[in-house]
CSV table of C-alpha atoms in Angstrom, one decimal:
chain,number,residue,atom,x,y,z
A,1,MET,CA,-67.4,134.9,-30.2
A,2,SER,CA,-69.8,137.0,-32.2
A,3,ALA,CA,-71.8,134.9,-34.6
A,4,SER,CA,-71.9,131.6,-32.8
A,5,HIS,CA,-74.1,132.7,-29.9
A,6,GLY,CA,-75.6,136.0,-30.8
A,7,MET,CA,-74.6,139.6,-30.4
A,8,GLY,CA,-74.6,139.8,-26.6
A,9,GLY,CA,-78.1,141.2,-26.1
A,10,PRO,CA,-80.1,140.2,-23.0
A,11,GLY,CA,-80.8,136.6,-22.8
A,12,THR,CA,-77.8,135.5,-24.9
A,13,ILE,CA,-75.0,133.3,-23.8
A,14,GLU,CA,-72.6,136.3,-24.4
A,15,ALA,CA,-74.6,138.4,-22.0
A,16,LEU,CA,-74.4,135.6,-19.4
A,17,ILE,CA,-70.6,135.4,-19.9
A,18,GLN,CA,-70.2,139.1,-19.4
A,19,LEU,CA,-72.1,139.0,-16.1
A,20,LEU,CA,-70.2,136.0,-14.9
A,21,ALA,CA,-66.9,137.8,-15.7
A,22,LYS,CA,-67.9,140.4,-13.0
A,23,VAL,CA,-67.9,137.8,-10.3
A,24,PRO,CA,-64.6,138.0,-8.4
A,25,GLY,CA,-62.5,135.0,-9.1
A,26,LEU,CA,-63.7,134.7,-12.6
A,27,GLY,CA,-62.1,136.6,-15.5
A,28,PRO,CA,-63.3,136.9,-19.0
A,29,ARG,CA,-61.7,133.6,-20.0
A,30,SER,CA,-62.9,131.6,-17.0
A,31,ALA,CA,-66.3,133.1,-17.2
A,32,ARG,CA,-66.6,131.5,-20.7
A,33,ARG,CA,-65.6,128.2,-19.3
A,34,ALA,CA,-68.0,128.6,-16.3
A,35,ALA,CA,-70.9,129.4,-18.7
A,36,LEU,CA,-70.2,126.3,-20.7
A,37,HIS,CA,-70.0,124.2,-17.6
A,38,LEU,CA,-73.3,125.6,-16.4
A,39,LEU,CA,-75.0,125.2,-19.8
A,40,LYS,CA,-74.1,121.5,-19.7
A,41,ARG,CA,-75.5,121.2,-16.2
A,42,ARG,CA,-78.8,123.1,-16.6
A,43,GLU,CA,-80.9,121.1,-14.2
A,44,SER,CA,-78.3,120.1,-11.7
A,45,LEU,CA,-76.5,123.4,-11.3
A,46,MET,CA,-77.5,126.3,-13.5
A,47,GLU,CA,-81.2,126.5,-12.5
A,48,PRO,CA,-80.6,125.8,-8.8
A,49,LEU,CA,-77.9,128.5,-8.9
A,50,ALA,CA,-80.3,131.0,-10.6
A,51,ARG,CA,-83.0,130.3,-8.0
A,52,ALA,CA,-80.5,130.5,-5.1
A,53,LEU,CA,-79.2,133.9,-6.4
A,54,LYS,CA,-82.8,135.2,-6.8
A,55,ASP,CA,-84.1,134.0,-3.5
A,56,THR,CA,-81.1,135.1,-1.5
A,57,ALA,CA,-81.0,138.5,-3.2
A,58,GLN,CA,-84.7,139.0,-2.4
A,59,SER,CA,-84.6,138.0,1.3
A,60,VAL,CA,-81.1,139.0,2.4
A,61,LYS,CA,-81.0,141.8,5.0
A,62,THR,CA,-78.4,144.0,6.8
A,63,CYS,CA,-78.5,143.4,10.5
A,64,SER,CA,-79.7,146.6,12.2
A,65,ILE,CA,-77.6,145.8,15.3
A,66,CYS,CA,-74.2,144.7,13.9
A,67,HIS,CA,-74.5,145.3,10.1
A,68,ASN,CA,-73.8,141.7,9.2
A,69,ILE,CA,-75.5,140.4,6.0
A,70,ASP,CA,-77.9,137.6,6.8
A,71,MET,CA,-81.4,136.3,6.0
A,72,THR,CA,-82.8,137.7,9.2
A,73,ASP,CA,-82.7,141.0,11.0
A,74,PRO,CA,-81.2,140.8,13.7
A,75,CYS,CA,-78.8,138.3,12.3
A,76,HIS,CA,-78.0,134.8,13.5
A,77,VAL,CA,-75.0,136.0,15.4
A,78,CYS,CA,-76.8,138.8,17.3
A,79,THR,CA,-79.7,136.4,18.3
A,80,ASP,CA,-77.6,133.4,19.1
A,81,PRO,CA,-78.2,132.7,22.9
A,82,LYS,CA,-74.9,130.8,23.1
A,83,ARG,CA,-72.8,133.8,22.2
A,84,ASP,CA,-70.6,135.6,24.8
A,85,ARG,CA,-72.4,139.0,24.9
A,86,SER,CA,-69.6,140.6,26.9
A,87,GLN,CA,-67.3,140.9,23.9
A,88,ILE,CA,-67.8,142.9,20.6
A,89,CYS,CA,-65.3,142.4,17.8
A,90,VAL,CA,-65.2,145.4,15.5
A,91,VAL,CA,-64.4,144.7,11.9
A,92,GLU,CA,-64.3,146.7,8.7
A,93,GLU,CA,-66.3,144.6,6.4
A,94,VAL,CA,-68.8,141.7,6.5
A,95,GLY,CA,-66.2,139.5,5.0
A,96,ASP,CA,-64.0,140.1,8.0
A,97,LEU,CA,-66.8,139.1,10.3
A,98,TRP,CA,-67.3,135.8,8.3
A,99,ALA,CA,-63.5,135.1,8.5
A,100,MET,CA,-63.3,135.8,12.3
A,101,ASP,CA,-66.4,133.7,12.9
A,102,ARG,CA,-65.7,130.8,10.5
A,103,VAL,CA,-61.9,130.6,10.5
A,104,VAL,CA,-61.0,131.9,14.0
A,105,GLY,CA,-64.2,130.7,15.7
A,106,PHE,CA,-64.6,133.9,17.7
A,107,ARG,CA,-67.9,133.4,19.6
A,108,GLY,CA,-68.7,136.9,20.9
A,109,LEU,CA,-70.7,139.5,19.1
A,110,TYR,CA,-69.5,141.6,16.2
A,111,HIS,CA,-69.8,145.1,14.8
A,112,VAL,CA,-69.2,145.9,11.1
A,113,LEU,CA,-68.0,149.4,10.5
A,114,GLY,CA,-68.6,149.4,6.8
A,115,GLY,CA,-65.1,150.6,5.9
A,116,THR,CA,-62.4,152.8,7.4
A,117,LEU,CA,-61.8,156.4,7.9
A,118,SER,CA,-60.1,157.8,4.8
A,119,ALA,CA,-59.1,161.4,4.3
A,120,LEU,CA,-58.2,160.5,0.7
A,121,ASP,CA,-61.6,159.0,-0.1
A,122,GLY,CA,-63.5,161.6,2.0
A,123,ILE,CA,-64.8,159.0,4.4
A,124,GLY,CA,-65.4,160.5,7.9
A,125,PRO,CA,-66.8,159.0,11.1
A,126,GLU,CA,-70.4,159.8,10.1
A,127,ASP,CA,-70.0,157.4,7.1
A,128,LEU,CA,-69.2,154.5,9.4
A,129,ASN,CA,-71.3,152.7,12.0
A,130,VAL,CA,-69.4,154.2,14.9
A,131,GLY,CA,-72.1,156.0,16.8
A,132,GLN,CA,-74.1,152.8,17.0
A,133,LEU,CA,-71.0,150.9,18.3
A,134,VAL,CA,-70.6,153.5,21.1
A,135,GLU,CA,-74.3,153.0,22.0
A,136,ARG,CA,-73.8,149.2,22.1
A,137,ALA,CA,-70.7,149.6,24.2
A,138,LYS,CA,-72.7,151.5,26.9
A,139,ASN,CA,-74.8,148.4,27.5
A,140,PRO,CA,-73.5,147.2,30.9
A,141,GLU,CA,-73.4,143.6,29.6
A,142,VAL,CA,-70.5,144.6,27.3
A,143,LYS,CA,-67.1,144.4,28.9
A,144,GLU,CA,-64.6,144.4,26.0
A,145,VAL,CA,-64.5,145.8,22.5
A,146,ILE,CA,-61.8,144.1,20.4
A,147,LEU,CA,-60.7,146.2,17.4
A,148,ALA,CA,-60.0,143.9,14.5
A,149,THR,CA,-59.6,146.4,11.7
A,150,ASN,CA,-56.9,145.7,9.0
A,151,ALA,CA,-53.3,146.4,9.8
A,152,THR,CA,-53.3,149.2,7.2
A,153,VAL,CA,-52.8,152.9,7.8
A,154,ASP,CA,-56.5,153.6,7.4
A,155,GLY,CA,-57.4,150.5,9.5
A,156,GLN,CA,-55.2,151.6,12.3
A,157,THR,CA,-56.3,155.2,12.2
A,158,THR,CA,-59.9,154.0,12.4
A,159,ALA,CA,-59.0,151.8,15.4
A,160,HIS,CA,-57.4,154.7,17.2
A,161,TYR,CA,-60.3,156.9,16.5
A,162,ILE,CA,-62.8,154.3,17.9
A,163,ALA,CA,-60.6,153.6,20.9
A,164,GLU,CA,-60.9,157.3,21.7
A,165,ARG,CA,-64.6,157.4,21.2
A,166,LEU,CA,-65.0,154.5,23.6
A,167,SER,CA,-62.6,155.9,26.2
A,168,ASN,CA,-65.4,157.2,28.5
A,169,THR,CA,-67.7,154.2,28.2
A,170,GLY,CA,-65.8,152.1,30.7
A,171,VAL,CA,-65.3,149.1,28.4
A,172,THR,CA,-61.9,147.5,27.9
A,173,VAL,CA,-60.7,148.3,24.4
A,174,SER,CA,-58.2,145.8,22.9
A,175,ALA,CA,-56.7,145.3,19.4
A,176,LEU,CA,-55.4,142.3,17.5
A,177,ALA,CA,-51.7,141.7,18.2
A,178,HIS,CA,-49.3,142.4,15.4
A,179,GLY,CA,-46.4,140.1,14.9
A,180,VAL,CA,-44.9,137.3,12.9
A,181,PRO,CA,-47.6,135.2,11.2
A,182,VAL,CA,-47.7,131.7,12.5
A,183,GLY,CA,-45.6,129.6,10.1
A,184,GLY,CA,-44.1,132.8,8.7
A,185,GLU,CA,-40.4,132.9,7.9
A,186,LEU,CA,-38.6,136.0,9.1
A,187,ASP,CA,-36.7,136.8,6.0
A,188,TYR,CA,-39.9,136.9,3.9
A,189,LEU,CA,-41.5,139.4,6.3
A,190,ASP,CA,-41.7,143.2,5.6
A,191,GLU,CA,-39.9,145.3,8.1
A,192,GLY,CA,-43.0,146.9,9.5
A,193,THR,CA,-44.3,143.5,10.7
A,194,LEU,CA,-40.9,142.5,12.0
A,195,PHE,CA,-40.5,145.8,13.9
A,196,ALA,CA,-44.0,145.3,15.4
A,197,ALA,CA,-43.2,141.8,16.4
A,198,LEU,CA,-40.0,142.9,18.1
A,199,LYS,CA,-41.7,145.8,19.9
A,200,ALA,CA,-44.4,143.4,21.2
A,201,ARG,CA,-42.0,140.7,22.3
A,202,LYS,CA,-42.9,138.6,25.2
A,203,PRO,CA,-41.0,136.7,28.0
A,204,VAL,CA,-40.9,133.0,27.2
B,1,MET,CA,-69.8,129.7,9.1
B,2,SER,CA,-72.6,128.0,11.0
B,3,ALA,CA,-74.5,130.4,13.1
B,4,SER,CA,-74.0,133.7,11.3
B,5,HIS,CA,-76.0,132.8,8.2
B,6,GLY,CA,-78.1,129.8,8.9
B,7,MET,CA,-77.6,126.1,8.6
B,8,GLY,CA,-77.2,125.8,4.9
B,9,GLY,CA,-80.8,124.9,4.0
B,10,PRO,CA,-82.3,126.1,0.7
B,11,GLY,CA,-82.5,129.8,0.4
B,12,THR,CA,-79.6,130.5,2.8
B,13,ILE,CA,-76.3,132.2,2.1
B,14,GLU,CA,-74.5,129.0,2.9
B,15,ALA,CA,-76.5,127.1,0.2
B,16,LEU,CA,-75.7,129.8,-2.3
B,17,ILE,CA,-72.0,129.5,-1.4
B,18,GLN,CA,-72.1,125.8,-1.9
B,19,LEU,CA,-73.6,126.2,-5.4
B,20,LEU,CA,-71.1,128.9,-6.4
B,21,ALA,CA,-68.3,126.6,-5.3
B,22,LYS,CA,-69.3,124.1,-8.0
B,23,VAL,CA,-68.7,126.7,-10.7
B,24,PRO,CA,-65.3,126.0,-12.3
B,25,GLY,CA,-62.8,128.7,-11.4
B,26,LEU,CA,-64.4,129.2,-7.9
B,27,GLY,CA,-63.3,127.0,-5.0
B,28,PRO,CA,-64.9,127.0,-1.5
B,29,ARG,CA,-63.0,130.0,-0.4
B,30,SER,CA,-63.5,132.2,-3.5
B,31,ALA,CA,-67.2,131.1,-3.6
B,32,ARG,CA,-67.6,132.8,-0.2
B,33,ARG,CA,-65.9,135.9,-1.5
B,34,ALA,CA,-68.0,135.8,-4.7
B,35,ALA,CA,-71.2,135.4,-2.6
B,36,LEU,CA,-70.3,138.5,-0.5
B,37,HIS,CA,-69.5,140.5,-3.6
B,38,LEU,CA,-72.9,139.6,-5.1
B,39,LEU,CA,-74.8,140.3,-1.9
B,40,LYS,CA,-73.4,143.7,-1.9
B,41,ARG,CA,-74.4,144.3,-5.5
B,42,ARG,CA,-77.9,142.9,-5.5
B,43,GLU,CA,-79.5,145.1,-8.1
B,44,SER,CA,-76.5,145.7,-10.3
B,45,LEU,CA,-75.1,142.2,-10.5
B,46,MET,CA,-76.8,139.5,-8.4
B,47,GLU,CA,-80.4,139.9,-9.8
B,48,PRO,CA,-79.3,140.4,-13.4
B,49,LEU,CA,-77.1,137.3,-13.1
B,50,ALA,CA,-80.0,135.2,-11.6
B,51,ARG,CA,-82.2,136.3,-14.5
B,52,ALA,CA,-79.5,135.6,-17.1
B,53,LEU,CA,-78.9,132.2,-15.8
B,54,LYS,CA,-82.6,131.4,-15.7
B,55,ASP,CA,-83.4,132.8,-19.1
B,56,THR,CA,-80.4,131.2,-20.8
B,57,ALA,CA,-81.0,127.8,-19.1
B,58,GLN,CA,-84.6,127.9,-20.3
B,59,SER,CA,-83.9,128.8,-23.9
B,60,VAL,CA,-80.6,127.3,-24.7
B,61,LYS,CA,-80.5,124.5,-27.4
B,62,THR,CA,-78.2,122.0,-28.9
B,63,CYS,CA,-77.8,122.6,-32.6
B,64,SER,CA,-79.3,119.6,-34.5
B,65,ILE,CA,-76.7,120.1,-37.3
B,66,CYS,CA,-73.4,120.7,-35.6
B,67,HIS,CA,-74.2,120.1,-31.9
B,68,ASN,CA,-73.0,123.6,-30.8
B,69,ILE,CA,-74.9,125.1,-27.8
B,70,ASP,CA,-76.8,128.2,-28.7
B,71,MET,CA,-80.1,130.1,-28.3
B,72,THR,CA,-81.4,128.9,-31.6
B,73,ASP,CA,-81.5,125.6,-33.5
B,74,PRO,CA,-79.8,125.5,-36.0
B,75,CYS,CA,-77.2,127.6,-34.3
B,76,HIS,CA,-75.8,131.0,-35.4
B,77,VAL,CA,-72.8,129.4,-37.1
B,78,CYS,CA,-74.8,126.9,-39.1
B,79,THR,CA,-77.2,129.7,-40.3
B,80,ASP,CA,-74.6,132.4,-40.9
B,81,PRO,CA,-74.7,133.2,-44.7
B,82,LYS,CA,-71.2,134.6,-44.5
B,83,ARG,CA,-69.6,131.3,-43.5
B,84,ASP,CA,-67.5,129.2,-45.9
B,85,ARG,CA,-69.7,126.1,-46.2
B,86,SER,CA,-67.0,124.1,-48.0
B,87,GLN,CA,-65.1,123.5,-44.7
B,88,ILE,CA,-66.2,121.6,-41.6
B,89,CYS,CA,-63.9,121.8,-38.6
B,90,VAL,CA,-64.4,118.7,-36.3
B,91,VAL,CA,-63.9,119.3,-32.6
B,92,GLU,CA,-64.4,117.2,-29.4
B,93,GLU,CA,-66.4,119.7,-27.3
B,94,VAL,CA,-68.4,122.9,-27.6
B,95,GLY,CA,-65.7,124.7,-25.8
B,96,ASP,CA,-63.3,123.8,-28.6
B,97,LEU,CA,-65.7,125.2,-31.1
B,98,TRP,CA,-65.9,128.5,-29.2
B,99,ALA,CA,-62.1,128.6,-29.0
B,100,MET,CA,-61.6,127.9,-32.7
B,101,ASP,CA,-64.3,130.5,-33.6
B,102,ARG,CA,-63.4,133.2,-31.1
B,103,VAL,CA,-59.7,132.9,-30.7
B,104,VAL,CA,-58.6,131.5,-34.1
B,105,GLY,CA,-61.4,133.1,-36.1
B,106,PHE,CA,-62.1,130.0,-38.2
B,107,ARG,CA,-65.0,131.0,-40.4
B,108,GLY,CA,-66.1,127.7,-41.9
B,109,LEU,CA,-68.7,125.3,-40.3
B,110,TYR,CA,-68.1,123.1,-37.3
B,111,HIS,CA,-69.1,119.7,-36.0
B,112,VAL,CA,-69.0,118.8,-32.3
B,113,LEU,CA,-68.3,115.1,-31.6
B,114,GLY,CA,-69.3,115.3,-28.0
B,115,GLY,CA,-66.1,113.5,-26.8
B,116,THR,CA,-63.6,111.0,-28.1
B,117,LEU,CA,-63.5,107.3,-28.6
B,118,SER,CA,-62.3,105.7,-25.3
B,119,ALA,CA,-61.9,102.0,-24.8
B,120,LEU,CA,-61.3,102.8,-21.1
B,121,ASP,CA,-64.5,104.7,-20.6
B,122,GLY,CA,-66.4,102.4,-23.0
B,123,ILE,CA,-67.1,105.2,-25.5
B,124,GLY,CA,-67.6,103.8,-29.0
B,125,PRO,CA,-68.4,105.5,-32.3
B,126,GLU,CA,-72.2,105.2,-31.6
B,127,ASP,CA,-71.7,107.5,-28.6
B,128,LEU,CA,-70.3,110.3,-30.7
B,129,ASN,CA,-71.9,112.4,-33.5
B,130,VAL,CA,-69.9,110.6,-36.2
B,131,GLY,CA,-72.6,109.2,-38.4
B,132,GLN,CA,-74.1,112.7,-38.8
B,133,LEU,CA,-70.7,114.1,-39.7
B,134,VAL,CA,-70.4,111.5,-42.5
B,135,GLU,CA,-73.8,112.5,-43.8
B,136,ARG,CA,-72.8,116.2,-43.8
B,137,ALA,CA,-69.6,115.4,-45.6
B,138,LYS,CA,-71.6,113.8,-48.4
B,139,ASN,CA,-73.1,117.1,-49.2
B,140,PRO,CA,-71.3,118.2,-52.5
B,141,GLU,CA,-70.9,121.7,-51.0
B,142,VAL,CA,-68.4,120.3,-48.5
B,143,LYS,CA,-64.8,120.0,-49.8
B,144,GLU,CA,-62.7,119.6,-46.7
B,145,VAL,CA,-63.1,118.2,-43.2
B,146,ILE,CA,-60.5,119.6,-40.7
B,147,LEU,CA,-59.9,117.3,-37.7
B,148,ALA,CA,-59.2,119.5,-34.7
B,149,THR,CA,-59.5,116.9,-31.9
B,150,ASN,CA,-57.1,117.2,-29.0
B,151,ALA,CA,-53.5,116.1,-29.4
B,152,THR,CA,-54.1,113.3,-26.9
B,153,VAL,CA,-54.1,109.5,-27.5
B,154,ASP,CA,-57.9,109.4,-27.5
B,155,GLY,CA,-58.2,112.6,-29.6
B,156,GLN,CA,-55.8,111.2,-32.2
B,157,THR,CA,-57.4,107.8,-32.2
B,158,THR,CA,-60.7,109.5,-32.8
B,159,ALA,CA,-59.3,111.6,-35.6
B,160,HIS,CA,-57.9,108.4,-37.3
B,161,TYR,CA,-61.2,106.7,-37.0
B,162,ILE,CA,-63.1,109.6,-38.5
B,163,ALA,CA,-60.6,109.9,-41.3
B,164,GLU,CA,-61.3,106.3,-42.2
B,165,ARG,CA,-65.0,106.8,-42.0
B,166,LEU,CA,-64.7,109.7,-44.4
B,167,SER,CA,-62.3,108.0,-46.8
B,168,ASN,CA,-65.0,107.1,-49.4
B,169,THR,CA,-66.9,110.4,-49.3
B,170,GLY,CA,-64.5,112.2,-51.6
B,171,VAL,CA,-63.8,115.1,-49.2
B,172,THR,CA,-60.3,116.2,-48.3
B,173,VAL,CA,-59.5,115.3,-44.7
B,174,SER,CA,-56.9,117.3,-42.9
B,175,ALA,CA,-55.7,117.7,-39.3
B,176,LEU,CA,-54.2,120.4,-37.2
B,177,ALA,CA,-50.4,120.5,-37.5
B,178,HIS,CA,-48.4,119.4,-34.5
B,179,GLY,CA,-45.3,121.3,-33.6
B,180,VAL,CA,-43.6,123.9,-31.4
B,181,PRO,CA,-46.3,126.3,-29.9
B,182,VAL,CA,-45.7,129.8,-31.2
B,183,GLY,CA,-43.6,131.6,-28.5
B,184,GLY,CA,-42.7,128.2,-27.0
B,185,GLU,CA,-39.2,127.5,-25.8
B,186,LEU,CA,-37.7,124.2,-26.9
B,187,ASP,CA,-36.3,123.2,-23.5
B,188,TYR,CA,-39.7,123.5,-21.9
B,189,LEU,CA,-41.4,121.3,-24.5
B,190,ASP,CA,-42.2,117.6,-23.9
B,191,GLU,CA,-40.4,115.2,-26.2
B,192,GLY,CA,-43.5,114.1,-28.0
B,193,THR,CA,-44.1,117.7,-29.2
B,194,LEU,CA,-40.5,118.2,-30.1
B,195,PHE,CA,-40.4,114.9,-32.0
B,196,ALA,CA,-43.6,115.8,-33.9
B,197,ALA,CA,-42.2,119.2,-34.7
B,198,LEU,CA,-39.0,117.7,-36.1
B,199,LYS,CA,-40.9,115.1,-38.1
B,200,ALA,CA,-43.1,117.8,-39.6
B,201,ARG,CA,-40.2,120.1,-40.3
B,202,LYS,CA,-40.5,122.4,-43.4
B,203,PRO,CA,-38.0,124.0,-45.8
B,204,VAL,CA,-37.4,127.6,-44.9
């Protein structure tokens, strides 16, 4: 789309489409459709979205306690008086925190690691928010740390490392159960999951 | 996600997610993922996108000749000296113009109707940019008007109506061919398309 809306310089429709195409969920084709949709709804959607992006970008903060992303520091979770402060759920990324909080409804506290240990990518313990987690776990209020890293090799390696680091703090360390996803059919499952589910079988 | 990033008032992450969810291609779930992705790339993506949306929204115009959406009026297509000014391609929406121009590479001029006639929705000829098209067609420079409305009942009704309105202007009126989509397999086609393709069959 060269001639019909400029050469893609700043402030052109083409430049907007190229930025929209970097938003996950939108490819080059849907970015074009999105741009057109927005251009037709300038007052009702495009300008409010521009303002919301600008305002949020300017005032968003990383929580200095749990590393959640929020508009305040400490974040709403860490300052919420209704939360169970005896449990800290450890997750890899902020998105995992949001999922645990919104989907699962876990109402304890959280700690975002900011990734996983990865020999391949050269990510060591000093690159993750582990030291701070250990400090938090030493607070006598805290009784349990729940490791909710991903069920990947790196996620599980990280969980084991953290469990070890927490071993002399006196808190109970637990991890998410592995097993058959609820509603999952056995013959569609990978053998790793099936093996884990068998190993963790329970009396009925 | 109540507590962890506010109650959804203006300037909150939740408000941003709700606006993002209105962008076609993003649902509620992917809007959340998109928001997180943007919040992690504030300087490289979120702020440039906010600026691009604001700047484009402020300076975008509807072309007074062809009704394209562009940063200038008349638009880049109408002012492009390299265009073949003897052909006008008539489309329903701006998105169709972009597709014809970008995908097909049609290098004549365009005319955006702004919809189709629709008895059901109470859309009559006076609601579309038809009168202006007739005026443009009277320009002796114009030799052919190509009707590229959608192959829907409303699109075809509109095409017939326009063909009639143009009948005494002296221009050649043509329409997109109907037939088997290139690469299309016959047994997946609807019978309307197959019938049209048979009717429009050509000597090999």
